[in-house]
Short mmCIF file of C-alpha atoms in Angstrom, two decimals:
data_model
loop_
_atom_site.label_atom_id
_atom_site.label_comp_id
_atom_site.label_asym_id
_atom_site.label_seq_id
_atom_site.Cartn_x
_atom_site.Cartn_y
_atom_site.Cartn_z
CA UNK A 1 28.24 198.15 -31.57
CA UNK A 2 27.49 198.07 -35.31
CA UNK A 3 30.99 199.38 -36.03
CA UNK A 4 32.51 196.64 -33.90
CA UNK A 5 30.50 194.03 -35.80
CA UNK A 6 31.84 195.33 -39.11
CA UNK A 7 35.41 195.27 -37.76
CA UNK A 8 35.01 191.70 -36.50
CA UNK A 9 33.51 190.49 -39.80
CA UNK A 10 36.35 192.04 -41.87
CA UNK A 11 39.00 190.69 -39.53
CA UNK A 12 37.44 187.23 -39.53
CA UNK A 13 38.01 186.99 -43.29
CA UNK A 14 41.67 187.95 -42.77
CA UNK A 15 42.19 185.38 -40.00
CA UNK A 16 40.36 182.47 -41.61
CA UNK A 17 43.43 181.17 -43.43
CA UNK A 18 45.50 181.38 -40.22
CA UNK A 19 43.15 179.66 -37.85
CA UNK A 20 39.85 178.14 -38.89
CA UNK A 21 38.84 177.73 -35.27
CA UNK A 22 39.01 181.49 -34.72
CA UNK A 23 35.95 182.20 -36.89
CA UNK A 24 33.81 184.74 -35.13
CA UNK A 25 30.47 183.87 -33.63
CA UNK A 26 28.63 187.17 -33.90
CA UNK A 27 26.28 186.10 -31.13
CA UNK A 28 29.15 185.82 -28.71
CA UNK A 29 31.63 188.61 -29.51
CA UNK A 30 32.63 188.96 -25.88
CA UNK A 31 33.87 185.36 -25.79
CA UNK A 32 35.84 185.91 -28.99
CA UNK A 33 37.49 189.04 -27.70
CA UNK A 34 38.49 187.43 -24.40
CA UNK A 35 39.82 184.25 -25.99
CA UNK A 36 43.55 183.88 -25.25
CA UNK A 37 44.30 182.30 -28.62
CA UNK A 38 42.58 185.09 -30.55
CA UNK A 39 44.34 187.70 -28.40
CA UNK A 40 47.77 186.24 -29.20
CA UNK A 41 46.96 185.77 -32.90
CA UNK A 42 45.86 189.37 -33.37
CA UNK A 43 48.84 190.67 -31.40
CA UNK A 44 51.19 188.61 -33.58
CA UNK A 45 49.59 189.87 -36.82
CA UNK A 46 49.61 193.53 -35.81
CA UNK A 47 53.22 193.29 -34.58
CA UNK A 48 54.23 191.58 -37.85
CA UNK A 49 52.57 194.35 -39.85
CA UNK A 50 54.50 196.91 -37.80
CA UNK A 51 57.82 195.12 -38.49
CA UNK A 52 57.06 195.05 -42.24
CA UNK A 53 56.41 198.80 -42.27
CA UNK A 54 59.52 199.42 -40.13
CA UNK A 55 61.75 197.52 -42.57
CA UNK A 56 60.17 199.30 -45.54
CA UNK A 57 60.86 202.74 -44.10
CA UNK A 58 64.45 201.78 -43.34
CA UNK A 59 64.99 200.40 -46.84
CA UNK A 60 63.04 203.00 -48.85
CA UNK A 61 63.61 206.13 -46.78
CA UNK A 62 62.85 208.44 -49.69
CA UNK A 63 60.41 206.07 -51.43
CA UNK A 64 62.66 206.29 -54.47
CA UNK A 65 64.60 203.38 -55.93
CA UNK A 66 67.13 205.76 -57.50
CA UNK A 67 67.84 207.22 -54.04
CA UNK A 68 68.98 203.79 -52.85
CA UNK A 69 71.29 203.34 -55.83
CA UNK A 70 72.64 206.87 -55.45
CA UNK A 71 73.37 206.23 -51.79
CA UNK A 72 74.93 202.88 -52.74
CA UNK A 73 77.33 204.54 -55.18
CA UNK A 74 78.46 207.07 -52.57
CA UNK A 75 79.02 204.51 -49.83
CA UNK A 76 80.69 202.03 -52.19
CA UNK A 77 83.56 204.47 -52.65
CA UNK A 78 84.15 204.59 -48.88
CA UNK A 79 86.05 202.09 -46.78
CA UNK A 80 84.21 200.19 -44.05
CA UNK A 81 85.72 202.49 -41.40
CA UNK A 82 84.64 205.57 -43.36
CA UNK A 83 81.10 204.20 -43.67
CA UNK A 84 81.08 203.48 -39.95
CA UNK A 85 82.03 207.12 -39.29
CA UNK A 86 79.44 208.33 -41.81
CA UNK A 87 77.34 210.02 -39.13
CA UNK A 88 78.86 208.91 -35.85
CA UNK A 89 78.72 212.14 -33.85
CA UNK A 90 75.47 212.35 -31.85
CA UNK A 91 73.06 215.23 -32.43
CA UNK A 92 74.97 216.50 -35.47
CA UNK A 93 72.49 217.04 -38.32
CA UNK A 94 74.58 218.20 -41.26
CA UNK A 95 74.28 215.27 -43.66
CA UNK A 96 74.50 216.73 -47.21
CA UNK A 97 72.47 213.93 -48.81
CA UNK A 98 69.20 214.13 -46.85
CA UNK A 99 67.40 216.04 -44.10
CA UNK A 100 68.93 214.32 -41.05
CA UNK A 101 66.74 216.25 -38.59
CA UNK A 102 63.60 215.02 -40.28
CA UNK A 103 64.98 211.47 -40.35
CA UNK A 104 65.75 211.72 -36.62
CA UNK A 105 62.08 212.51 -35.96
CA UNK A 106 61.01 209.68 -38.28
CA UNK A 107 63.16 207.26 -36.27
CA UNK A 108 61.50 208.35 -33.04
CA UNK A 109 58.06 207.91 -34.59
CA UNK A 110 58.66 204.58 -36.31
CA UNK A 111 60.26 202.95 -33.25
CA UNK A 112 57.70 204.13 -30.68
CA UNK A 113 55.42 201.07 -31.19
CA UNK A 114 58.20 198.90 -29.69
CA UNK A 115 57.47 200.55 -26.35
CA UNK A 116 53.88 199.32 -26.64
CA UNK A 117 54.36 195.90 -28.22
CA UNK A 118 57.20 194.54 -26.07
CA UNK A 119 55.33 194.82 -22.72
CA UNK A 120 52.31 193.18 -24.38
CA UNK A 121 54.30 190.34 -25.93
CA UNK A 122 56.09 189.37 -22.72
CA UNK A 123 53.99 188.30 -19.76
CA UNK A 124 56.17 190.10 -17.21
CA UNK A 125 56.93 193.78 -17.67
CA UNK A 126 60.66 194.53 -17.59
CA UNK A 127 61.79 197.88 -18.95
CA UNK A 128 65.52 196.97 -18.84
CA UNK A 129 64.89 193.86 -20.95
CA UNK A 130 62.76 195.83 -23.41
CA UNK A 131 65.37 198.59 -23.74
CA UNK A 132 68.04 195.98 -24.48
CA UNK A 133 65.82 194.30 -27.07
CA UNK A 134 64.86 197.60 -28.70
CA UNK A 135 68.44 198.88 -28.78
CA UNK A 136 69.73 195.53 -30.09
CA UNK A 137 67.20 195.55 -32.94
CA UNK A 138 68.14 199.14 -33.75
CA UNK A 139 71.85 198.28 -33.70
CA UNK A 140 71.25 195.24 -35.91
CA UNK A 141 69.37 197.36 -38.45
CA UNK A 142 72.19 199.93 -38.48
CA UNK A 143 74.78 197.19 -39.06
CA UNK A 144 72.69 195.73 -41.87
CA UNK A 145 72.58 199.17 -43.51
CA UNK A 146 76.31 199.53 -42.98
CA UNK A 147 77.26 196.25 -44.68
CA UNK A 148 74.58 196.23 -47.41
CA UNK A 149 75.27 199.88 -48.32
CA UNK A 150 71.57 200.74 -47.96
CA UNK A 151 72.75 203.45 -45.58
CA UNK A 152 75.55 204.40 -43.24
CA UNK A 153 75.94 203.74 -39.53
CA UNK A 154 74.33 206.60 -37.61
CA UNK A 155 74.45 207.25 -33.89
CA UNK A 156 71.49 209.60 -34.32
CA UNK A 157 69.41 206.67 -35.56
CA UNK A 158 70.29 204.66 -32.44
CA UNK A 159 69.39 207.61 -30.20
CA UNK A 160 66.17 208.35 -32.09
CA UNK A 161 65.09 204.71 -32.03
CA UNK A 162 65.72 204.46 -28.27
CA UNK A 163 63.82 207.70 -27.63
CA UNK A 164 61.00 206.29 -29.72
CA UNK A 165 60.85 203.22 -27.50
CA UNK A 166 60.59 205.40 -24.37
CA UNK A 167 57.76 207.46 -25.87
CA UNK A 168 55.91 204.29 -26.83
CA UNK A 169 56.46 202.87 -23.37
CA UNK A 170 55.02 205.99 -21.76
CA UNK A 171 51.96 205.69 -23.99
CA UNK A 172 51.66 202.06 -22.91
CA UNK A 173 51.84 202.99 -19.21
CA UNK A 174 49.31 205.80 -19.57
CA UNK A 175 46.73 204.33 -21.95
CA UNK A 176 47.17 200.57 -22.37
CA UNK A 177 48.68 199.00 -19.25
CA UNK A 178 45.38 198.76 -17.36
CA UNK A 179 43.23 197.65 -20.30
CA UNK A 180 41.82 194.13 -20.30
CA UNK A 181 42.45 191.65 -23.11
CA UNK A 182 39.13 192.43 -24.79
CA UNK A 183 40.10 196.08 -25.26
CA UNK A 184 43.62 195.20 -26.40
CA UNK A 185 42.16 192.71 -28.89
CA UNK A 186 39.95 195.46 -30.32
CA UNK A 187 42.97 197.79 -30.55
CA UNK A 188 44.87 195.11 -32.46
CA UNK A 189 41.92 194.73 -34.83
CA UNK A 190 41.99 198.46 -35.50
CA UNK A 191 45.78 198.42 -36.01
CA UNK A 192 45.56 195.53 -38.49
CA UNK A 193 42.75 197.10 -40.50
CA UNK A 194 44.62 200.44 -40.50
CA UNK A 195 48.02 199.03 -41.47
CA UNK A 196 46.83 196.63 -44.18
CA UNK A 197 46.04 199.38 -46.74
CA UNK A 198 49.39 201.02 -45.88
CA UNK A 199 51.23 197.78 -46.63
CA UNK A 200 49.35 197.39 -49.92
CA UNK A 201 50.30 200.98 -50.81
CA UNK A 202 53.95 200.26 -49.92
CA UNK A 203 54.05 197.24 -52.22
CA UNK A 204 52.46 199.14 -55.12
CA UNK A 205 54.67 202.18 -54.49
CA UNK A 206 57.86 200.10 -54.42
CA UNK A 207 57.01 198.18 -57.59
CA UNK A 208 56.04 201.43 -59.32
CA UNK A 209 59.30 203.18 -58.38
CA UNK A 210 61.39 200.23 -59.53
CA UNK A 211 59.50 200.09 -62.85
CA UNK A 212 59.89 203.85 -63.35
CA UNK A 213 63.62 203.62 -62.69
CA UNK A 214 64.05 200.74 -65.15
CA UNK A 215 61.96 202.60 -67.74
CA UNK A 216 64.14 205.71 -67.36
CA UNK A 217 67.28 203.68 -67.93
CA UNK A 218 66.01 202.01 -71.07
#
């Protein structure tokens, strides 16, 4: 109970600027946890944090600014059709520029939360709808990489992302589907408090790598 109080106090500071009415009454934690508005707010924040981390991993796959520029120079010399065929064959892991098997596993891992979040965000569970949404987001990210030269178009990424959704969905069905809103609210609190330091690290890491690259050049 003491741990939950600490979590609620820390989270209350984070939420105060979003919604002043959501300040926690420590004498009535149960009411706070079951409040529909608080439930949606925490779900939105944790999902937003997940999206931020997802985009960071896609952009800074190797956590190195020079890696992005190196990849950019390679892809810039290719035509759009060549970039589209960069890694089009499924389950072929022979990319000479990075460990494509490891990246395939990363894609499964990083996309698995979609299988949990989408059923929670929508009131009615619909696996076909969620698969379409997950695949469409994955396809959009691949196209963005294709046209911005951040990376090439990869069928393995699409497959890995979709597999990740299914794994996340299975976790949702096994562990989360039957939880009440109070428990899901607590889970979102834990996710937010866990992901916030990761996001801070990502920002510092990115700025540091950019500064190091600029320093090396000059």
